[in-house]
């Protein structure tokens, strides 16, 4: 019985062993800090609403990634400020507001579509506010959230995490707060997802 159990465990571990053999630190992923990983496994996507590749990534890769993450692995998103000049900051605020109001996915797709499909220009916070209202959010709720402590704290956290990740562009994935995927060495979106899943097993 014990022998059968050991064989079963070995078989279950084979896919991870195969992935470990295929993925190399410094080639497929980079360790961005020498400290401990996050207490619980997580995959963080860094993106910008102004990035067309991020829009494609949100539609085709993120759903696949979320569906393949093992139970107990958290998926988070962090908007970067370094694209879009001053509006990059306002878009980070918009993302944080959407998160606080629990309309993340709806507003995310609405903003992506407005910028890339409809070619709409956003020049100030009021332009963003109008989009929220058009998507069912009360203006007073947007106003309250936009200046709230929670939104400002989330923006500070996203900015700090962006700096720690040492990003050269987006979309980008960081796993367990420690491993940044190197997309230039990855041949397909399926491989990207597999690598992210593998890295969640590392400490």
Short mmCIF file of N, CA and C in Angstrom, two decimals, residues 16-195:
data_model
loop_
_atom_site.label_atom_id
_atom_site.label_comp_id
_atom_site.label_asym_id
_atom_site.label_seq_id
_atom_site.Cartn_x
_atom_site.Cartn_y
_atom_site.Cartn_z
N UNK A 16 5.25 18.84 -12.69
CA UNK A 16 6.02 19.94 -12.11
C UNK A 16 7.51 19.72 -12.30
N UNK A 17 7.95 18.46 -12.21
CA UNK A 17 9.36 18.16 -12.44
C UNK A 17 9.75 18.48 -13.87
N UNK A 18 8.85 18.15 -14.80
CA UNK A 18 9.12 18.44 -16.21
C UNK A 18 9.20 19.93 -16.46
N UNK A 19 8.28 20.69 -15.83
CA UNK A 19 8.30 22.13 -16.00
C UNK A 19 9.57 22.73 -15.41
N UNK A 20 9.98 22.21 -14.24
CA UNK A 20 11.19 22.72 -13.60
C UNK A 20 12.40 22.53 -14.49
N UNK A 21 12.41 21.41 -15.22
CA UNK A 21 13.54 21.13 -16.11
C UNK A 21 13.55 22.08 -17.31
N UNK A 22 12.38 22.55 -17.71
CA UNK A 22 12.27 23.38 -18.90
C UNK A 22 12.50 24.86 -18.63
N UNK A 23 12.22 25.31 -17.42
CA UNK A 23 12.28 26.73 -17.10
C UNK A 23 13.52 27.06 -16.29
N UNK A 24 14.25 28.08 -16.73
CA UNK A 24 15.51 28.44 -16.08
C UNK A 24 15.46 29.86 -15.54
N UNK A 25 15.95 30.02 -14.32
CA UNK A 25 16.07 31.36 -13.75
C UNK A 25 17.07 32.16 -14.56
N UNK A 26 16.75 33.41 -14.82
CA UNK A 26 17.62 34.25 -15.63
C UNK A 26 17.31 34.17 -17.11
N UNK A 27 16.51 33.19 -17.49
CA UNK A 27 16.10 33.04 -18.89
C UNK A 27 14.59 33.22 -19.00
N UNK A 28 13.85 32.37 -18.31
CA UNK A 28 12.39 32.41 -18.37
C UNK A 28 11.78 33.26 -17.25
N UNK A 29 12.52 33.44 -16.18
CA UNK A 29 12.04 34.28 -15.09
C UNK A 29 13.22 34.86 -14.34
N UNK A 30 12.96 35.97 -13.65
CA UNK A 30 14.00 36.67 -12.88
C UNK A 30 13.54 36.81 -11.44
N UNK A 31 14.44 36.54 -10.52
CA UNK A 31 14.16 36.77 -9.11
C UNK A 31 14.39 38.24 -8.82
N UNK A 32 13.33 38.97 -8.47
CA UNK A 32 13.44 40.42 -8.32
C UNK A 32 13.80 40.85 -6.91
N UNK A 33 13.74 39.92 -5.96
CA UNK A 33 14.24 40.24 -4.62
C UNK A 33 14.69 38.96 -3.94
N UNK A 34 15.59 39.09 -3.00
CA UNK A 34 16.18 37.93 -2.33
C UNK A 34 15.44 37.59 -1.03
N UNK A 35 14.43 38.36 -0.72
CA UNK A 35 13.67 38.10 0.50
C UNK A 35 12.69 36.96 0.31
N UNK A 36 11.89 36.70 1.34
CA UNK A 36 10.91 35.61 1.26
C UNK A 36 9.79 35.93 0.28
N UNK A 37 9.17 34.90 -0.23
CA UNK A 37 8.01 35.07 -1.10
C UNK A 37 6.80 35.50 -0.26
N UNK A 38 5.72 35.84 -0.92
CA UNK A 38 4.50 36.19 -0.21
C UNK A 38 4.04 35.02 0.65
N UNK A 39 3.32 35.33 1.72
CA UNK A 39 2.88 34.28 2.65
C UNK A 39 2.03 33.24 1.95
N UNK A 40 1.19 33.69 1.01
CA UNK A 40 0.37 32.78 0.23
C UNK A 40 0.69 32.98 -1.25
N UNK A 41 0.63 31.92 -2.06
CA UNK A 41 0.96 32.05 -3.48
C UNK A 41 0.01 33.00 -4.20
N UNK A 42 0.57 33.82 -5.08
CA UNK A 42 -0.25 34.76 -5.84
C UNK A 42 0.42 35.09 -7.16
N UNK A 43 -0.40 35.44 -8.13
CA UNK A 43 0.07 35.90 -9.43
C UNK A 43 -0.45 37.31 -9.63
N UNK A 44 0.45 38.25 -9.89
CA UNK A 44 0.06 39.65 -10.08
C UNK A 44 0.32 40.08 -11.52
N UNK A 45 -0.69 40.65 -12.13
CA UNK A 45 -0.54 41.21 -13.47
C UNK A 45 -0.37 42.72 -13.36
N UNK A 46 0.65 43.25 -14.01
CA UNK A 46 0.87 44.69 -14.11
C UNK A 46 0.44 45.12 -15.51
N UNK A 47 -0.36 46.17 -15.58
CA UNK A 47 -0.92 46.57 -16.87
C UNK A 47 -1.22 48.06 -16.89
N UNK A 48 -1.55 48.55 -18.09
CA UNK A 48 -2.01 49.93 -18.25
C UNK A 48 -3.19 49.93 -19.21
N UNK A 49 -4.18 50.76 -18.92
CA UNK A 49 -5.31 50.89 -19.82
C UNK A 49 -4.88 51.46 -21.17
N UNK A 50 -3.74 52.15 -21.20
CA UNK A 50 -3.26 52.74 -22.45
C UNK A 50 -2.47 51.76 -23.31
N UNK A 51 -2.25 50.56 -22.82
CA UNK A 51 -1.43 49.57 -23.51
C UNK A 51 -2.32 48.63 -24.34
N UNK A 52 -2.19 48.65 -25.68
CA UNK A 52 -3.03 47.77 -26.52
C UNK A 52 -2.76 46.29 -26.27
N UNK A 53 -1.50 45.95 -25.98
CA UNK A 53 -1.19 44.55 -25.69
C UNK A 53 -1.85 44.10 -24.39
N UNK A 54 -1.99 45.02 -23.45
CA UNK A 54 -2.67 44.70 -22.19
C UNK A 54 -4.15 44.40 -22.44
N UNK A 55 -4.74 45.11 -23.39
CA UNK A 55 -6.14 44.87 -23.74
C UNK A 55 -6.30 43.47 -24.30
N UNK A 56 -5.42 43.09 -25.23
CA UNK A 56 -5.46 41.74 -25.79
C UNK A 56 -5.21 40.69 -24.71
N UNK A 57 -4.27 40.99 -23.83
CA UNK A 57 -3.92 40.09 -22.73
C UNK A 57 -5.13 39.87 -21.82
N UNK A 58 -5.85 40.96 -21.54
CA UNK A 58 -7.02 40.88 -20.66
C UNK A 58 -8.12 40.01 -21.26
N UNK A 59 -8.24 40.05 -22.58
CA UNK A 59 -9.30 39.29 -23.24
C UNK A 59 -8.93 37.83 -23.47
N UNK A 60 -7.67 37.56 -23.80
CA UNK A 60 -7.32 36.20 -24.23
C UNK A 60 -6.51 35.39 -23.23
N UNK A 61 -5.72 36.06 -22.39
CA UNK A 61 -4.82 35.33 -21.51
C UNK A 61 -5.31 35.28 -20.06
N UNK A 62 -5.76 36.41 -19.54
CA UNK A 62 -6.16 36.46 -18.13
C UNK A 62 -7.25 35.43 -17.80
N UNK A 63 -8.30 35.27 -18.61
CA UNK A 63 -9.30 34.25 -18.28
C UNK A 63 -8.70 32.84 -18.22
N UNK A 64 -7.80 32.54 -19.15
CA UNK A 64 -7.16 31.22 -19.17
C UNK A 64 -6.27 31.04 -17.95
N UNK A 65 -5.55 32.09 -17.60
CA UNK A 65 -4.67 32.03 -16.43
C UNK A 65 -5.47 31.81 -15.15
N UNK A 66 -6.54 32.58 -14.99
CA UNK A 66 -7.36 32.45 -13.78
C UNK A 66 -7.96 31.05 -13.66
N UNK A 67 -8.34 30.47 -14.79
CA UNK A 67 -8.97 29.15 -14.76
C UNK A 67 -7.98 28.03 -14.45
N UNK A 68 -6.69 28.27 -14.72
CA UNK A 68 -5.68 27.23 -14.53
C UNK A 68 -4.92 27.35 -13.21
N UNK A 69 -5.12 28.44 -12.49
CA UNK A 69 -4.41 28.60 -11.23
C UNK A 69 -4.90 27.57 -10.22
N UNK A 70 -4.00 26.95 -9.49
CA UNK A 70 -4.40 25.97 -8.47
C UNK A 70 -5.26 26.62 -7.39
N UNK A 71 -6.04 25.82 -6.73
CA UNK A 71 -6.88 26.33 -5.64
C UNK A 71 -5.99 26.96 -4.57
N UNK A 72 -6.40 28.12 -4.10
CA UNK A 72 -5.63 28.80 -3.07
C UNK A 72 -4.64 29.82 -3.59
N UNK A 73 -4.47 29.88 -4.93
CA UNK A 73 -3.57 30.87 -5.53
C UNK A 73 -4.39 32.09 -5.93
N UNK A 74 -4.01 33.24 -5.44
CA UNK A 74 -4.74 34.48 -5.68
C UNK A 74 -4.23 35.18 -6.93
N UNK A 75 -5.15 35.72 -7.74
CA UNK A 75 -4.78 36.52 -8.91
C UNK A 75 -5.11 37.97 -8.62
N UNK A 76 -4.14 38.86 -8.79
CA UNK A 76 -4.35 40.28 -8.55
C UNK A 76 -3.90 41.08 -9.77
N UNK A 77 -4.41 42.29 -9.88
CA UNK A 77 -4.02 43.19 -10.96
C UNK A 77 -3.54 44.51 -10.37
N UNK A 78 -2.53 45.08 -11.02
CA UNK A 78 -1.96 46.33 -10.55
C UNK A 78 -1.75 47.25 -11.75
N UNK A 79 -2.39 48.40 -11.72
CA UNK A 79 -2.24 49.35 -12.82
C UNK A 79 -0.98 50.18 -12.62
N UNK A 80 -0.22 50.36 -13.70
CA UNK A 80 1.02 51.14 -13.62
C UNK A 80 0.76 52.59 -14.01
N UNK A 81 1.59 53.49 -13.50
CA UNK A 81 1.40 54.92 -13.75
C UNK A 81 2.33 55.46 -14.82
N UNK A 82 3.30 54.67 -15.29
CA UNK A 82 4.34 55.23 -16.15
C UNK A 82 3.95 55.33 -17.62
N UNK A 83 2.72 55.00 -17.96
CA UNK A 83 2.21 55.19 -19.33
C UNK A 83 1.04 56.16 -19.26
N UNK A 84 1.05 57.16 -20.14
CA UNK A 84 -0.07 58.10 -20.17
C UNK A 84 0.17 59.41 -19.45
N UNK A 85 1.42 59.64 -19.02
CA UNK A 85 1.77 60.88 -18.31
C UNK A 85 0.84 61.09 -17.12
N UNK A 86 0.27 62.30 -16.99
CA UNK A 86 -0.56 62.56 -15.80
C UNK A 86 -1.82 61.71 -15.79
N UNK A 87 -2.30 61.31 -16.97
CA UNK A 87 -3.49 60.47 -17.01
C UNK A 87 -3.18 59.03 -16.61
N UNK A 88 -1.92 58.67 -16.63
CA UNK A 88 -1.55 57.35 -16.12
C UNK A 88 -1.88 57.23 -14.64
N UNK A 89 -1.67 58.32 -13.91
CA UNK A 89 -2.02 58.35 -12.49
C UNK A 89 -3.53 58.28 -12.32
N UNK A 90 -4.26 59.02 -13.14
CA UNK A 90 -5.73 59.02 -13.03
C UNK A 90 -6.32 57.66 -13.41
N UNK A 91 -5.68 56.97 -14.34
CA UNK A 91 -6.16 55.64 -14.70
C UNK A 91 -5.89 54.64 -13.57
N UNK A 92 -4.79 54.82 -12.86
CA UNK A 92 -4.54 53.99 -11.69
C UNK A 92 -5.60 54.26 -10.63
N UNK A 93 -5.96 55.53 -10.49
CA UNK A 93 -7.03 55.88 -9.55
C UNK A 93 -8.35 55.24 -9.98
N UNK A 94 -8.62 55.29 -11.28
CA UNK A 94 -9.86 54.70 -11.80
C UNK A 94 -9.92 53.21 -11.49
N UNK A 95 -8.80 52.52 -11.67
CA UNK A 95 -8.77 51.09 -11.39
C UNK A 95 -9.01 50.83 -9.91
N UNK A 96 -8.38 51.64 -9.06
CA UNK A 96 -8.56 51.47 -7.61
C UNK A 96 -10.00 51.77 -7.20
N UNK A 97 -10.60 52.79 -7.79
CA UNK A 97 -12.00 53.12 -7.51
C UNK A 97 -12.90 51.95 -7.91
N UNK A 98 -12.67 51.41 -9.10
CA UNK A 98 -13.48 50.28 -9.57
C UNK A 98 -13.35 49.09 -8.63
N UNK A 99 -12.14 48.88 -8.14
CA UNK A 99 -11.91 47.78 -7.20
C UNK A 99 -12.68 48.00 -5.90
N UNK A 100 -12.62 49.21 -5.38
CA UNK A 100 -13.30 49.51 -4.12
C UNK A 100 -14.82 49.44 -4.26
N UNK A 101 -15.32 49.73 -5.46
CA UNK A 101 -16.77 49.70 -5.70
C UNK A 101 -17.25 48.36 -6.25
N UNK A 102 -16.31 47.40 -6.34
CA UNK A 102 -16.64 46.05 -6.81
C UNK A 102 -17.20 46.02 -8.23
N UNK A 103 -16.64 46.87 -9.09
CA UNK A 103 -17.03 46.85 -10.50
C UNK A 103 -15.78 46.72 -11.38
N UNK A 104 -14.79 46.00 -10.86
CA UNK A 104 -13.49 45.88 -11.52
C UNK A 104 -13.59 45.46 -12.99
N UNK A 105 -14.16 44.29 -13.22
CA UNK A 105 -14.18 43.72 -14.56
C UNK A 105 -14.98 44.58 -15.54
N UNK A 106 -16.11 45.07 -15.08
CA UNK A 106 -16.97 45.88 -15.95
C UNK A 106 -16.26 47.15 -16.38
N UNK A 107 -15.67 47.85 -15.42
CA UNK A 107 -14.99 49.11 -15.73
C UNK A 107 -13.70 48.86 -16.50
N UNK A 108 -13.01 47.78 -16.17
CA UNK A 108 -11.77 47.45 -16.89
C UNK A 108 -12.04 47.32 -18.39
N UNK A 109 -13.04 46.53 -18.75
CA UNK A 109 -13.34 46.33 -20.17
C UNK A 109 -13.90 47.60 -20.80
N UNK A 110 -14.67 48.37 -20.03
CA UNK A 110 -15.23 49.61 -20.56
C UNK A 110 -14.13 50.62 -20.88
N UNK A 111 -13.14 50.74 -20.00
CA UNK A 111 -12.03 51.67 -20.24
C UNK A 111 -11.16 51.20 -21.40
N UNK A 112 -10.83 49.92 -21.41
CA UNK A 112 -10.04 49.38 -22.52
C UNK A 112 -10.74 49.65 -23.86
N UNK A 113 -12.03 49.34 -23.91
CA UNK A 113 -12.79 49.50 -25.15
C UNK A 113 -12.88 50.97 -25.56
N UNK A 114 -13.12 51.84 -24.59
CA UNK A 114 -13.24 53.27 -24.90
C UNK A 114 -11.94 53.80 -25.51
N UNK A 115 -10.81 53.38 -24.96
CA UNK A 115 -9.52 53.89 -25.42
C UNK A 115 -9.09 53.27 -26.74
N UNK A 116 -9.25 51.95 -26.88
CA UNK A 116 -8.68 51.26 -28.03
C UNK A 116 -9.67 50.97 -29.15
N UNK A 117 -10.93 50.77 -28.82
CA UNK A 117 -11.93 50.51 -29.86
C UNK A 117 -12.60 51.80 -30.34
N UNK A 118 -13.00 52.62 -29.38
CA UNK A 118 -13.73 53.85 -29.71
C UNK A 118 -12.81 55.05 -29.87
N UNK A 119 -11.53 54.87 -29.56
CA UNK A 119 -10.53 55.94 -29.70
C UNK A 119 -10.91 57.19 -28.90
N UNK A 120 -11.53 56.97 -27.75
CA UNK A 120 -11.94 58.08 -26.89
C UNK A 120 -10.73 58.63 -26.14
N UNK A 121 -10.65 59.94 -26.04
CA UNK A 121 -9.56 60.59 -25.31
C UNK A 121 -10.03 60.98 -23.92
N UNK A 122 -9.23 60.64 -22.94
CA UNK A 122 -9.50 61.03 -21.56
C UNK A 122 -8.46 62.08 -21.18
N UNK A 123 -8.95 63.25 -20.78
CA UNK A 123 -8.03 64.34 -20.47
C UNK A 123 -8.04 64.75 -19.00
N UNK A 124 -9.01 64.25 -18.24
CA UNK A 124 -9.08 64.60 -16.82
C UNK A 124 -9.94 63.57 -16.08
N UNK A 125 -10.02 63.74 -14.77
CA UNK A 125 -10.77 62.79 -13.95
C UNK A 125 -12.26 62.81 -14.28
N UNK A 126 -12.76 63.96 -14.67
CA UNK A 126 -14.20 64.05 -14.97
C UNK A 126 -14.57 63.19 -16.18
N UNK A 127 -13.67 63.07 -17.14
CA UNK A 127 -13.93 62.19 -18.29
C UNK A 127 -14.09 60.74 -17.82
N UNK A 128 -13.25 60.35 -16.88
CA UNK A 128 -13.34 58.99 -16.34
C UNK A 128 -14.63 58.83 -15.53
N UNK A 129 -14.97 59.85 -14.79
CA UNK A 129 -16.20 59.83 -13.98
C UNK A 129 -17.42 59.59 -14.87
N UNK A 130 -17.45 60.23 -16.03
CA UNK A 130 -18.57 60.06 -16.95
C UNK A 130 -18.67 58.62 -17.43
N UNK A 131 -17.54 57.98 -17.65
CA UNK A 131 -17.56 56.57 -18.07
C UNK A 131 -18.11 55.69 -16.96
N UNK A 132 -17.72 55.97 -15.73
CA UNK A 132 -18.26 55.20 -14.60
C UNK A 132 -19.78 55.35 -14.53
N UNK A 133 -20.26 56.58 -14.67
CA UNK A 133 -21.70 56.84 -14.61
C UNK A 133 -22.42 56.12 -15.74
N UNK A 134 -21.82 56.13 -16.94
CA UNK A 134 -22.42 55.45 -18.09
C UNK A 134 -22.50 53.94 -17.88
N UNK A 135 -21.69 53.45 -16.94
CA UNK A 135 -21.68 52.01 -16.66
C UNK A 135 -22.32 51.68 -15.31
N UNK A 136 -23.22 52.56 -14.88
CA UNK A 136 -24.07 52.23 -13.74
C UNK A 136 -23.59 52.66 -12.37
N UNK A 137 -22.49 53.40 -12.29
CA UNK A 137 -21.98 53.86 -11.00
C UNK A 137 -22.51 55.25 -10.71
N UNK A 138 -23.03 55.45 -9.51
CA UNK A 138 -23.51 56.78 -9.12
C UNK A 138 -22.34 57.76 -9.02
N UNK A 139 -22.58 58.97 -9.51
CA UNK A 139 -21.53 59.98 -9.47
C UNK A 139 -21.01 60.23 -8.06
N UNK A 140 -21.91 60.26 -7.10
CA UNK A 140 -21.51 60.52 -5.71
C UNK A 140 -20.65 59.38 -5.16
N UNK A 141 -20.92 58.17 -5.62
CA UNK A 141 -20.12 57.03 -5.17
C UNK A 141 -18.71 57.10 -5.76
N UNK A 142 -18.64 57.50 -7.03
CA UNK A 142 -17.32 57.68 -7.65
C UNK A 142 -16.54 58.75 -6.91
N UNK A 143 -17.17 59.89 -6.65
CA UNK A 143 -16.49 61.01 -5.99
C UNK A 143 -15.97 60.61 -4.61
N UNK A 144 -16.81 59.91 -3.86
CA UNK A 144 -16.41 59.51 -2.50
C UNK A 144 -15.23 58.55 -2.55
N UNK A 145 -15.30 57.59 -3.47
CA UNK A 145 -14.23 56.60 -3.56
C UNK A 145 -12.93 57.22 -4.08
N UNK A 146 -13.04 58.12 -5.06
CA UNK A 146 -11.85 58.68 -5.70
C UNK A 146 -10.95 59.42 -4.72
N UNK A 147 -11.53 59.99 -3.68
CA UNK A 147 -10.74 60.74 -2.71
C UNK A 147 -10.59 60.00 -1.38
N UNK A 148 -10.95 58.73 -1.37
CA UNK A 148 -10.95 57.97 -0.12
C UNK A 148 -9.55 57.49 0.26
N UNK A 149 -9.39 57.20 1.54
CA UNK A 149 -8.13 56.67 2.05
C UNK A 149 -7.81 55.33 1.39
N UNK A 150 -8.82 54.48 1.20
CA UNK A 150 -8.59 53.14 0.65
C UNK A 150 -8.05 53.21 -0.77
N UNK A 151 -8.60 54.11 -1.58
CA UNK A 151 -8.12 54.25 -2.96
C UNK A 151 -6.70 54.80 -2.98
N UNK A 152 -6.43 55.81 -2.18
CA UNK A 152 -5.08 56.37 -2.13
C UNK A 152 -4.07 55.33 -1.64
N UNK A 153 -4.48 54.51 -0.68
CA UNK A 153 -3.60 53.46 -0.17
C UNK A 153 -3.33 52.41 -1.24
N UNK A 154 -4.37 52.05 -2.00
CA UNK A 154 -4.18 51.06 -3.06
C UNK A 154 -3.28 51.61 -4.16
N UNK A 155 -3.43 52.88 -4.49
CA UNK A 155 -2.57 53.50 -5.49
C UNK A 155 -1.11 53.50 -5.04
N UNK A 156 -0.88 53.81 -3.79
CA UNK A 156 0.49 53.80 -3.25
C UNK A 156 1.07 52.40 -3.29
N UNK A 157 0.25 51.41 -2.96
CA UNK A 157 0.70 50.03 -2.97
C UNK A 157 1.04 49.58 -4.39
N UNK A 158 0.21 49.93 -5.37
CA UNK A 158 0.48 49.55 -6.76
C UNK A 158 1.75 50.20 -7.27
N UNK A 159 1.95 51.47 -6.91
CA UNK A 159 3.16 52.18 -7.34
C UNK A 159 4.40 51.55 -6.73
N UNK A 160 4.33 51.22 -5.46
CA UNK A 160 5.47 50.58 -4.78
C UNK A 160 5.77 49.21 -5.39
N UNK A 161 4.74 48.44 -5.65
CA UNK A 161 4.94 47.11 -6.24
C UNK A 161 5.50 47.22 -7.66
N UNK A 162 5.07 48.24 -8.40
CA UNK A 162 5.60 48.46 -9.75
C UNK A 162 7.09 48.74 -9.69
N UNK A 163 7.50 49.60 -8.77
CA UNK A 163 8.92 49.92 -8.62
C UNK A 163 9.72 48.70 -8.20
N UNK A 164 9.18 47.91 -7.30
CA UNK A 164 9.88 46.71 -6.83
C UNK A 164 10.02 45.66 -7.93
N UNK A 165 9.06 45.64 -8.85
CA UNK A 165 9.09 44.63 -9.92
C UNK A 165 10.12 44.95 -11.00
N UNK A 166 10.61 46.19 -11.02
CA UNK A 166 11.64 46.60 -11.99
C UNK A 166 11.19 46.30 -13.43
N UNK A 167 10.03 46.80 -13.76
CA UNK A 167 9.43 46.50 -15.06
C UNK A 167 10.05 47.32 -16.18
N UNK A 168 10.13 46.71 -17.35
CA UNK A 168 10.56 47.43 -18.55
C UNK A 168 9.38 47.65 -19.49
N UNK A 169 8.25 47.03 -19.17
CA UNK A 169 7.06 47.19 -20.00
C UNK A 169 5.92 46.38 -19.43
N UNK A 170 4.76 46.51 -20.05
CA UNK A 170 3.57 45.77 -19.66
C UNK A 170 2.89 45.23 -20.92
N UNK A 171 2.08 44.17 -20.78
CA UNK A 171 1.71 43.47 -19.55
C UNK A 171 2.88 42.67 -18.99
N UNK A 172 2.87 42.50 -17.68
CA UNK A 172 3.92 41.73 -17.01
C UNK A 172 3.29 40.95 -15.86
N UNK A 173 3.91 39.82 -15.56
CA UNK A 173 3.44 38.98 -14.46
C UNK A 173 4.54 38.81 -13.43
N UNK A 174 4.17 38.95 -12.17
CA UNK A 174 5.08 38.67 -11.05
C UNK A 174 4.39 37.65 -10.16
N UNK A 175 5.13 36.61 -9.81
CA UNK A 175 4.56 35.51 -9.02
C UNK A 175 5.16 35.51 -7.62
N UNK A 176 4.28 35.38 -6.64
CA UNK A 176 4.67 35.32 -5.22
C UNK A 176 5.48 36.53 -4.78
N UNK A 177 5.28 37.66 -5.48
CA UNK A 177 5.98 38.88 -5.13
C UNK A 177 7.48 38.80 -5.33
N UNK A 178 7.94 37.78 -6.06
CA UNK A 178 9.38 37.51 -6.12
C UNK A 178 9.90 37.15 -7.50
N UNK A 179 9.07 36.55 -8.33
CA UNK A 179 9.53 36.05 -9.63
C UNK A 179 8.82 36.77 -10.77
N UNK A 180 9.60 37.47 -11.60
CA UNK A 180 9.04 38.17 -12.75
C UNK A 180 9.25 37.33 -14.01
N UNK A 181 8.18 37.07 -14.72
CA UNK A 181 8.28 36.28 -15.94
C UNK A 181 8.94 37.11 -17.04
N UNK A 182 9.83 36.48 -17.80
CA UNK A 182 10.51 37.15 -18.90
C UNK A 182 9.83 36.74 -20.21
N UNK A 183 8.93 37.58 -20.66
CA UNK A 183 8.08 37.22 -21.81
C UNK A 183 8.87 37.06 -23.10
N UNK A 184 10.05 37.68 -23.20
CA UNK A 184 10.83 37.57 -24.43
C UNK A 184 11.33 36.15 -24.67
N UNK A 185 11.37 35.34 -23.60
CA UNK A 185 11.84 33.96 -23.73
C UNK A 185 10.71 32.95 -23.79
N UNK A 186 9.48 33.45 -23.81
CA UNK A 186 8.31 32.57 -23.79
C UNK A 186 7.66 32.56 -25.17
N UNK A 187 7.38 31.37 -25.68
CA UNK A 187 6.97 31.22 -27.07
C UNK A 187 5.47 31.33 -27.30
N UNK A 188 4.66 31.13 -26.27
CA UNK A 188 3.22 31.16 -26.47
C UNK A 188 2.52 31.55 -25.17
N UNK A 189 1.26 31.93 -25.30
CA UNK A 189 0.47 32.26 -24.12
C UNK A 189 0.28 31.04 -23.23
N UNK A 190 0.16 29.86 -23.84
CA UNK A 190 0.01 28.63 -23.05
C UNK A 190 1.26 28.40 -22.19
N UNK A 191 2.42 28.64 -22.78
CA UNK A 191 3.67 28.48 -22.03
C UNK A 191 3.75 29.52 -20.90
N UNK A 192 3.28 30.72 -21.18
CA UNK A 192 3.26 31.77 -20.16
C UNK A 192 2.42 31.34 -18.96
N UNK A 193 1.25 30.80 -19.24
CA UNK A 193 0.35 30.34 -18.18
C UNK A 193 1.00 29.20 -17.40
N UNK A 194 1.60 28.24 -18.12
CA UNK A 194 2.24 27.10 -17.46
C UNK A 194 3.39 27.56 -16.56
N UNK A 195 4.17 28.52 -17.04
CA UNK A 195 5.28 29.02 -16.24
C UNK A 195 4.78 29.72 -14.98
#
